Amino acid sequence: MAAEPLNEPLNEPLIELRDVNKHYGKLHVLKDVNLTVGRGEVVVVIGPSGSGKSTLCRTINRLEPVESGTITLDGQPLPEEGRDLARLRAEVGMVFQSFNLFAHRTVLANVSLAQVKVRKRGKEEADRRSRELLERVGLLAHAEKYPAQLSGGQQQRVAIARALAMDPKALLFDEPTSALDPEMINEVLEVMRQLAREGRTMVVVTHEMGFARYAANRVVFMADGRIVEDRTPEEFFTAPESERAKDFLSKILKH
Ligand SMILES: Nc1ncnc2c1ncn2[C@@H]1O[C@H](COP(=O)(O)OP(=O)(O)O)[C@@H](O)[C@H]1O
Ligand SMILES: [Mg+2]
């Protein structure tokens, strides 16, 4: 696979985590996590199951509170609750493994809903924007269908369009292709590669090593709640430093 031209991230932090700690009961799931994501940067997070990748994502848009440390978005600490929190959620789009579309709404309505509710757009304006985004993810012809009438790959592209519709400052992807049949993975990755080329700020948890290698500016490797390595893909894949990363890569690259 040829290397794709990478976007040139600005040297300007958009997301910053400083000394973040989180427990679930006695389980210490995030341990002194420090992470900076620059504006326009694509950071891929990889690591074994249970290492805290999803929790990390969920703290960034405050689906999960943290006990200590600070998280800032665009220089502002994350809000605790209320209206500011809803605004934050709009600014950090999240795409999950399970697409989480509303089953009883059309594709178009799924993409428009939060634009009207949170961004306070009129319905016509929201629908216009939704159609533009559905066209970008190759699904305009499916606008009037219901999620169940689409394949998994198509549903995930709708979920991406829905996240983009909020004009987010950053996009978080938590294993967006893990629930997909193999033949559908690439259509979703292609949309993500396009977003990366456009200079979107993205944090992507994935086991797709091709994406990590060729679309990411940095790879963050997590194990047991810690960031163990944070390096360029080239460095990470050719010369991982830690035993944990070497072990992980040998397992994941074997099949
Ligand atoms: N809501 C929760 N309550 C209790 N434990 C949780 C919860 N969510 C995740 N965990 C635990 O926290 C650890 C990290 O989980 P997670 O962030 O989902 O890891 P990953 O995404 O890397 O697989 C795991 O041991 C998991 O079982
Ligand atoms: Mg996870």
PDB file of N, CA and C in Angstrom, residues 158-234:
ATOM      1  N   VAL A 158     -23.530   6.651   7.846  1.00  0.00           N
ATOM      2  CA  VAL A 158     -24.567   7.591   8.313  1.00  0.00           C
ATOM      3  C   VAL A 158     -24.162   8.172   9.668  1.00  0.00           C
ATOM      4  N   ALA A 159     -23.647   7.299  10.544  1.00  0.00           N
ATOM      5  CA  ALA A 159     -23.229   7.775  11.870  1.00  0.00           C
ATOM      6  C   ALA A 159     -22.113   8.815  11.751  1.00  0.00           C
ATOM      7  N   ILE A 160     -21.227   8.626  10.783  1.00  0.00           N
ATOM      8  CA  ILE A 160     -20.157   9.609  10.568  1.00  0.00           C
ATOM      9  C   ILE A 160     -20.759  10.925  10.055  1.00  0.00           C
ATOM     10  N   ALA A 161     -21.694  10.824   9.112  1.00  0.00           N
ATOM     11  CA  ALA A 161     -22.355  12.037   8.603  1.00  0.00           C
ATOM     12  C   ALA A 161     -23.056  12.769   9.743  1.00  0.00           C
ATOM     13  N   ARG A 162     -23.680  12.002  10.626  1.00  0.00           N
ATOM     14  CA  ARG A 162     -24.377  12.613  11.757  1.00  0.00           C
ATOM     15  C   ARG A 162     -23.400  13.351  12.679  1.00  0.00           C
ATOM     16  N   ALA A 163     -22.256  12.753  12.907  1.00  0.00           N
ATOM     17  CA  ALA A 163     -21.256  13.436  13.743  1.00  0.00           C
ATOM     18  C   ALA A 163     -20.762  14.710  13.060  1.00  0.00           C
ATOM     19  N   LEU A 164     -20.527  14.635  11.758  1.00  0.00           N
ATOM     20  CA  LEU A 164     -20.021  15.806  11.025  1.00  0.00           C
ATOM     21  C   LEU A 164     -21.038  16.940  10.991  1.00  0.00           C
ATOM     22  N   ALA A 165     -22.315  16.574  11.046  1.00  0.00           N
ATOM     23  CA  ALA A 165     -23.381  17.573  10.924  1.00  0.00           C
ATOM     24  C   ALA A 165     -23.355  18.595  12.049  1.00  0.00           C
ATOM     25  N   MET A 166     -22.691  18.248  13.142  1.00  0.00           N
ATOM     26  CA  MET A 166     -22.608  19.183  14.264  1.00  0.00           C
ATOM     27  C   MET A 166     -21.435  20.146  14.130  1.00  0.00           C
ATOM     28  N   ASP A 167     -20.716  20.061  13.015  1.00  0.00           N
ATOM     29  CA  ASP A 167     -19.502  20.865  12.824  1.00  0.00           C
ATOM     30  C   ASP A 167     -18.565  20.732  14.020  1.00  0.00           C
ATOM     31  N   PRO A 168     -18.208  19.509  14.367  1.00  0.00           N
ATOM     32  CA  PRO A 168     -17.391  19.307  15.570  1.00  0.00           C
ATOM     33  C   PRO A 168     -15.963  19.799  15.373  1.00  0.00           C
ATOM     34  N   LYS A 169     -15.338  20.169  16.482  1.00  0.00           N
ATOM     35  CA  LYS A 169     -13.919  20.553  16.429  1.00  0.00           C
ATOM     36  C   LYS A 169     -13.045  19.315  16.321  1.00  0.00           C
ATOM     37  N   ALA A 170     -13.532  18.228  16.874  1.00  0.00           N
ATOM     38  CA  ALA A 170     -12.764  16.982  16.839  1.00  0.00           C
ATOM     39  C   ALA A 170     -13.719  15.807  16.692  1.00  0.00           C
ATOM     40  N   LEU A 171     -13.204  14.719  16.154  1.00  0.00           N
ATOM     41  CA  LEU A 171     -13.998  13.499  15.994  1.00  0.00           C
ATOM     42  C   LEU A 171     -13.309  12.364  16.738  1.00  0.00           C
ATOM     43  N   LEU A 172     -14.094  11.633  17.515  1.00  0.00           N
ATOM     44  CA  LEU A 172     -13.574  10.450  18.200  1.00  0.00           C
ATOM     45  C   LEU A 172     -14.219   9.224  17.575  1.00  0.00           C
ATOM     46  N   PHE A 173     -13.403   8.248  17.252  1.00  0.00           N
ATOM     47  CA  PHE A 173     -13.917   6.996  16.697  1.00  0.00           C
ATOM     48  C   PHE A 173     -13.488   5.864  17.626  1.00  0.00           C
ATOM     49  N   ASP A 174     -14.465   5.119  18.135  1.00  0.00           N
ATOM     50  CA  ASP A 174     -14.117   3.983  18.995  1.00  0.00           C
ATOM     51  C   ASP A 174     -14.417   2.678  18.257  1.00  0.00           C
ATOM     52  N   GLU A 175     -13.388   2.092  17.714  1.00  0.00           N
ATOM     53  CA  GLU A 175     -13.499   0.851  16.942  1.00  0.00           C
ATOM     54  C   GLU A 175     -14.649   0.885  15.936  1.00  0.00           C
ATOM     55  N   PRO A 176     -14.617   1.858  15.033  1.00  0.00           N
ATOM     56  CA  PRO A 176     -15.758   2.066  14.136  1.00  0.00           C
ATOM     57  C   PRO A 176     -15.985   0.941  13.137  1.00  0.00           C
ATOM     58  N   THR A 177     -14.971   0.096  12.935  1.00  0.00           N
ATOM     59  CA  THR A 177     -15.162  -0.973  11.947  1.00  0.00           C
ATOM     60  C   THR A 177     -15.204  -2.361  12.576  1.00  0.00           C
ATOM     61  N   SER A 178     -15.146  -2.424  13.903  1.00  0.00           N
ATOM     62  CA  SER A 178     -15.039  -3.742  14.552  1.00  0.00           C
ATOM     63  C   SER A 178     -16.290  -4.592  14.433  1.00  0.00           C
ATOM     64  N   ALA A 179     -17.446  -3.948  14.242  1.00  0.00           N
ATOM     65  CA  ALA A 179     -18.678  -4.731  14.151  1.00  0.00           C
ATOM     66  C   ALA A 179     -19.054  -5.039  12.702  1.00  0.00           C
ATOM     67  N   LEU A 180     -18.166  -4.681  11.773  1.00  0.00           N
ATOM     68  CA  LEU A 180     -18.529  -4.808  10.357  1.00  0.00           C
ATOM     69  C   LEU A 180     -17.984  -6.080   9.727  1.00  0.00           C
ATOM     70  N   ASP A 181     -18.741  -6.573   8.748  1.00  0.00           N
ATOM     71  CA  ASP A 181     -18.223  -7.668   7.941  1.00  0.00           C
ATOM     72  C   ASP A 181     -17.016  -7.151   7.166  1.00  0.00           C
ATOM     73  N   PRO A 182     -16.047  -8.035   6.903  1.00  0.00           N
ATOM     74  CA  PRO A 182     -14.781  -7.585   6.295  1.00  0.00           C
ATOM     75  C   PRO A 182     -14.961  -6.756   5.025  1.00  0.00           C
ATOM     76  N   GLU A 183     -15.929  -7.123   4.193  1.00  0.00           N
ATOM     77  CA  GLU A 183     -16.039  -6.401   2.913  1.00  0.00           C
ATOM     78  C   GLU A 183     -16.560  -4.975   3.086  1.00  0.00           C
ATOM     79  N   MET A 184     -17.027  -4.663   4.281  1.00  0.00           N
ATOM     80  CA  MET A 184     -17.562  -3.304   4.509  1.00  0.00           C
ATOM     81  C   MET A 184     -16.584  -2.389   5.228  1.00  0.00           C
ATOM     82  N   ILE A 185     -15.507  -2.972   5.695  1.00  0.00           N
ATOM     83  CA  ILE A 185     -14.565  -2.191   6.502  1.00  0.00           C
ATOM     84  C   ILE A 185     -13.955  -1.065   5.676  1.00  0.00           C
ATOM     85  N   ASN A 186     -13.589  -1.394   4.441  1.00  0.00           N
ATOM     86  CA  ASN A 186     -12.858  -0.410   3.668  1.00  0.00           C
ATOM     87  C   ASN A 186     -13.677   0.818   3.290  1.00  0.00           C
ATOM     88  N   GLU A 187     -14.984   0.617   3.064  1.00  0.00           N
ATOM     89  CA  GLU A 187     -15.798   1.785   2.693  1.00  0.00           C
ATOM     90  C   GLU A 187     -15.871   2.779   3.847  1.00  0.00           C
ATOM     91  N   VAL A 188     -15.818   2.281   5.062  1.00  0.00           N
ATOM     92  CA  VAL A 188     -15.823   3.180   6.225  1.00  0.00           C
ATOM     93  C   VAL A 188     -14.439   3.807   6.415  1.00  0.00           C
ATOM     94  N   LEU A 189     -13.398   2.989   6.269  1.00  0.00           N
ATOM     95  CA  LEU A 189     -12.034   3.526   6.401  1.00  0.00           C
ATOM     96  C   LEU A 189     -11.763   4.587   5.336  1.00  0.00           C
ATOM     97  N   GLU A 190     -12.332   4.393   4.155  1.00  0.00           N
ATOM     98  CA  GLU A 190     -12.098   5.365   3.084  1.00  0.00           C
ATOM     99  C   GLU A 190     -12.679   6.734   3.456  1.00  0.00           C
ATOM    100  N   VAL A 191     -13.876   6.727   4.048  1.00  0.00           N
ATOM    101  CA  VAL A 191     -14.459   7.994   4.514  1.00  0.00           C
ATOM    102  C   VAL A 191     -13.560   8.618   5.583  1.00  0.00           C
ATOM    103  N   MET A 192     -13.037   7.786   6.457  1.00  0.00           N
ATOM    104  CA  MET A 192     -12.161   8.304   7.522  1.00  0.00           C
ATOM    105  C   MET A 192     -10.846   8.837   6.964  1.00  0.00           C
ATOM    106  N   ARG A 193     -10.304   8.149   5.959  1.00  0.00           N
ATOM    107  CA  ARG A 193      -9.062   8.642   5.331  1.00  0.00           C
ATOM    108  C   ARG A 193      -9.304  10.005   4.690  1.00  0.00           C
ATOM    109  N   GLN A 194     -10.468  10.141   4.069  1.00  0.00           N
ATOM    110  CA  GLN A 194     -10.819  11.416   3.444  1.00  0.00           C
ATOM    111  C   GLN A 194     -10.872  12.522   4.502  1.00  0.00           C
ATOM    112  N   LEU A 195     -11.488  12.232   5.629  1.00  0.00           N
ATOM    113  CA  LEU A 195     -11.570  13.224   6.712  1.00  0.00           C
ATOM    114  C   LEU A 195     -10.174  13.581   7.211  1.00  0.00           C
ATOM    115  N   ALA A 196      -9.314  12.585   7.290  1.00  0.00           N
ATOM    116  CA  ALA A 196      -7.937  12.831   7.729  1.00  0.00           C
ATOM    117  C   ALA A 196      -7.226  13.753   6.744  1.00  0.00           C
ATOM    118  N   ARG A 197      -7.426  13.490   5.455  1.00  0.00           N
ATOM    119  CA  ARG A 197      -6.781  14.330   4.436  1.00  0.00           C
ATOM    120  C   ARG A 197      -7.290  15.757   4.465  1.00  0.00           C
ATOM    121  N   GLU A 198      -8.550  15.915   4.876  1.00  0.00           N
ATOM    122  CA  GLU A 198      -9.126  17.269   4.966  1.00  0.00           C
ATOM    123  C   GLU A 198      -8.590  18.051   6.151  1.00  0.00           C
ATOM    124  N   GLY A 199      -7.838  17.374   7.018  1.00  0.00           N
ATOM    125  CA  GLY A 199      -7.251  18.081   8.151  1.00  0.00           C
ATOM    126  C   GLY A 199      -8.134  18.100   9.381  1.00  0.00           C
ATOM    127  N   ARG A 200      -9.059  17.156   9.453  1.00  0.00           N
ATOM    128  CA  ARG A 200      -9.883  17.033  10.664  1.00  0.00           C
ATOM    129  C   ARG A 200      -9.037  16.538  11.830  1.00  0.00           C
ATOM    130  N   THR A 201      -9.369  16.985  13.011  1.00  0.00           N
ATOM    131  CA  THR A 201      -8.723  16.480  14.213  1.00  0.00           C
ATOM    132  C   THR A 201      -9.443  15.205  14.617  1.00  0.00           C
ATOM    133  N   MET A 202      -8.707  14.101  14.698  1.00  0.00           N
ATOM    134  CA  MET A 202      -9.354  12.810  14.938  1.00  0.00           C
ATOM    135  C   MET A 202      -8.576  11.984  15.951  1.00  0.00           C
ATOM    136  N   VAL A 203      -9.320  11.357  16.848  1.00  0.00           N
ATOM    137  CA  VAL A 203      -8.754  10.336  17.732  1.00  0.00           C
ATOM    138  C   VAL A 203      -9.463   9.042  17.354  1.00  0.00           C
ATOM    139  N   VAL A 204      -8.700   8.057  16.946  1.00  0.00           N
ATOM    140  CA  VAL A 204      -9.291   6.839  16.389  1.00  0.00           C
ATOM    141  C   VAL A 204      -8.770   5.608  17.124  1.00  0.00           C
ATOM    142  N   VAL A 205      -9.671   4.921  17.818  1.00  0.00           N
ATOM    143  CA  VAL A 205      -9.317   3.620  18.392  1.00  0.00           C
ATOM    144  C   VAL A 205      -9.623   2.580  17.334  1.00  0.00           C
ATOM    145  N   THR A 206      -8.631   1.824  16.941  1.00  0.00           N
ATOM    146  CA  THR A 206      -8.873   0.836  15.889  1.00  0.00           C
ATOM    147  C   THR A 206      -7.851  -0.285  15.934  1.00  0.00           C
ATOM    148  N   HIS A 207      -8.244  -1.423  15.383  1.00  0.00           N
ATOM    149  CA  HIS A 207      -7.286  -2.514  15.185  1.00  0.00           C
ATOM    150  C   HIS A 207      -6.856  -2.578  13.724  1.00  0.00           C
ATOM    151  N   GLU A 208      -7.278  -1.591  12.926  1.00  0.00           N
ATOM    152  CA  GLU A 208      -6.889  -1.563  11.517  1.00  0.00           C
ATOM    153  C   GLU A 208      -5.494  -0.967  11.401  1.00  0.00           C
ATOM    154  N   MET A 209      -4.511  -1.833  11.317  1.00  0.00           N
ATOM    155  CA  MET A 209      -3.123  -1.366  11.357  1.00  0.00           C
ATOM    156  C   MET A 209      -2.737  -0.600  10.094  1.00  0.00           C
ATOM    157  N   GLY A 210      -3.395  -0.903   8.980  1.00  0.00           N
ATOM    158  CA  GLY A 210      -3.132  -0.133   7.754  1.00  0.00           C
ATOM    159  C   GLY A 210      -3.527   1.315   7.941  1.00  0.00           C
ATOM    160  N   PHE A 211      -4.671   1.531   8.555  1.00  0.00           N
ATOM    161  CA  PHE A 211      -5.108   2.907   8.826  1.00  0.00           C
ATOM    162  C   PHE A 211      -4.126   3.584   9.780  1.00  0.00           C
ATOM    163  N   ALA A 212      -3.739   2.861  10.830  1.00  0.00           N
ATOM    164  CA  ALA A 212      -2.813   3.445  11.808  1.00  0.00           C
ATOM    165  C   ALA A 212      -1.504   3.836  11.126  1.00  0.00           C
ATOM    166  N   ARG A 213      -1.047   2.972  10.262  1.00  0.00           N
ATOM    167  CA  ARG A 213       0.267   3.184   9.657  1.00  0.00           C
ATOM    168  C   ARG A 213       0.261   4.322   8.647  1.00  0.00           C
ATOM    169  N   TYR A 214      -0.809   4.390   7.854  1.00  0.00           N
ATOM    170  CA  TYR A 214      -0.758   5.325   6.724  1.00  0.00           C
ATOM    171  C   TYR A 214      -1.637   6.559   6.861  1.00  0.00           C
ATOM    172  N   ALA A 215      -2.565   6.569   7.779  1.00  0.00           N
ATOM    173  CA  ALA A 215      -3.429   7.753   7.900  1.00  0.00           C
ATOM    174  C   ALA A 215      -3.178   8.528   9.187  1.00  0.00           C
ATOM    175  N   ALA A 216      -2.442   7.938  10.124  1.00  0.00           N
ATOM    176  CA  ALA A 216      -2.248   8.614  11.413  1.00  0.00           C
ATOM    177  C   ALA A 216      -0.981   9.463  11.410  1.00  0.00           C
ATOM    178  N   ASN A 217      -1.018  10.550  12.139  1.00  0.00           N
ATOM    179  CA  ASN A 217       0.193  11.315  12.410  1.00  0.00           C
ATOM    180  C   ASN A 217       0.954  10.712  13.582  1.00  0.00           C
ATOM    181  N   ARG A 218       0.169  10.152  14.533  1.00  0.00           N
ATOM    182  CA  ARG A 218       0.793   9.541  15.710  1.00  0.00           C
ATOM    183  C   ARG A 218       0.044   8.295  16.116  1.00  0.00           C
ATOM    184  N   VAL A 219       0.779   7.376  16.696  1.00  0.00           N
ATOM    185  CA  VAL A 219       0.176   6.180  17.274  1.00  0.00           C
ATOM    186  C   VAL A 219       0.410   6.226  18.782  1.00  0.00           C
ATOM    187  N   VAL A 220      -0.680   6.038  19.515  1.00  0.00           N
ATOM    188  CA  VAL A 220      -0.594   5.954  20.970  1.00  0.00           C
ATOM    189  C   VAL A 220      -0.896   4.510  21.338  1.00  0.00           C
ATOM    190  N   PHE A 221       0.029   3.885  22.033  1.00  0.00           N
ATOM    191  CA  PHE A 221      -0.173   2.496  22.448  1.00  0.00           C
ATOM    192  C   PHE A 221      -0.490   2.471  23.935  1.00  0.00           C
ATOM    193  N   MET A 222      -1.637   1.869  24.285  1.00  0.00           N
ATOM    194  CA  MET A 222      -2.050   1.786  25.693  1.00  0.00           C
ATOM    195  C   MET A 222      -1.962   0.356  26.186  1.00  0.00           C
ATOM    196  N   ALA A 223      -1.585   0.213  27.447  1.00  0.00           N
ATOM    197  CA  ALA A 223      -1.647  -1.088  28.113  1.00  0.00           C
ATOM    198  C   ALA A 223      -1.919  -0.827  29.583  1.00  0.00           C
ATOM    199  N   ASP A 224      -2.851  -1.582  30.151  1.00  0.00           N
ATOM    200  CA  ASP A 224      -3.179  -1.461  31.584  1.00  0.00           C
ATOM    201  C   ASP A 224      -3.434  -0.029  32.032  1.00  0.00           C
ATOM    202  N   GLY A 225      -4.151   0.728  31.222  1.00  0.00           N
ATOM    203  CA  GLY A 225      -4.539   2.076  31.652  1.00  0.00           C
ATOM    204  C   GLY A 225      -3.474   3.138  31.488  1.00  0.00           C
ATOM    205  N   ARG A 226      -2.327   2.750  30.923  1.00  0.00           N
ATOM    206  CA  ARG A 226      -1.262   3.741  30.720  1.00  0.00           C
ATOM    207  C   ARG A 226      -0.956   3.913  29.245  1.00  0.00           C
ATOM    208  N   ILE A 227      -0.522   5.121  28.897  1.00  0.00           N
ATOM    209  CA  ILE A 227       0.039   5.317  27.571  1.00  0.00           C
ATOM    210  C   ILE A 227       1.500   4.876  27.639  1.00  0.00           C
ATOM    211  N   VAL A 228       1.785   3.814  26.906  1.00  0.00           N
ATOM    212  CA  VAL A 228       3.120   3.215  26.980  1.00  0.00           C
ATOM    213  C   VAL A 228       4.027   3.773  25.878  1.00  0.00           C
ATOM    214  N   GLU A 229       3.431   4.030  24.708  1.00  0.00           N
ATOM    215  CA  GLU A 229       4.212   4.647  23.624  1.00  0.00           C
ATOM    216  C   GLU A 229       3.345   5.680  22.919  1.00  0.00           C
ATOM    217  N   ASP A 230       3.978   6.732  22.450  1.00  0.00           N
ATOM    218  CA  ASP A 230       3.275   7.810  21.747  1.00  0.00           C
ATOM    219  C   ASP A 230       4.262   8.331  20.712  1.00  0.00           C
ATOM    220  N   ARG A 231       4.162   7.819  19.472  1.00  0.00           N
ATOM    221  CA  ARG A 231       5.224   8.050  18.487  1.00  0.00           C
ATOM    222  C   ARG A 231       4.642   8.112  17.088  1.00  0.00           C
ATOM    223  N   THR A 232       5.478   8.385  16.113  1.00  0.00           N
ATOM    224  CA  THR A 232       4.986   8.357  14.736  1.00  0.00           C
ATOM    225  C   THR A 232       4.710   6.900  14.358  1.00  0.00           C
ATOM    226  N   PRO A 233       3.800   6.683  13.404  1.00  0.00           N
ATOM    227  CA  PRO A 233       3.516   5.308  12.976  1.00  0.00           C
ATOM    228  C   PRO A 233       4.775   4.598  12.482  1.00  0.00           C
ATOM    229  N   GLU A 234       5.565   5.312  11.727  1.00  0.00           N
ATOM    230  CA  GLU A 234       6.801   4.739  11.197  1.00  0.00           C
ATOM    231  C   GLU A 234       7.678   4.184  12.333  1.00  0.00           C
TER     232      GLU A 234
END
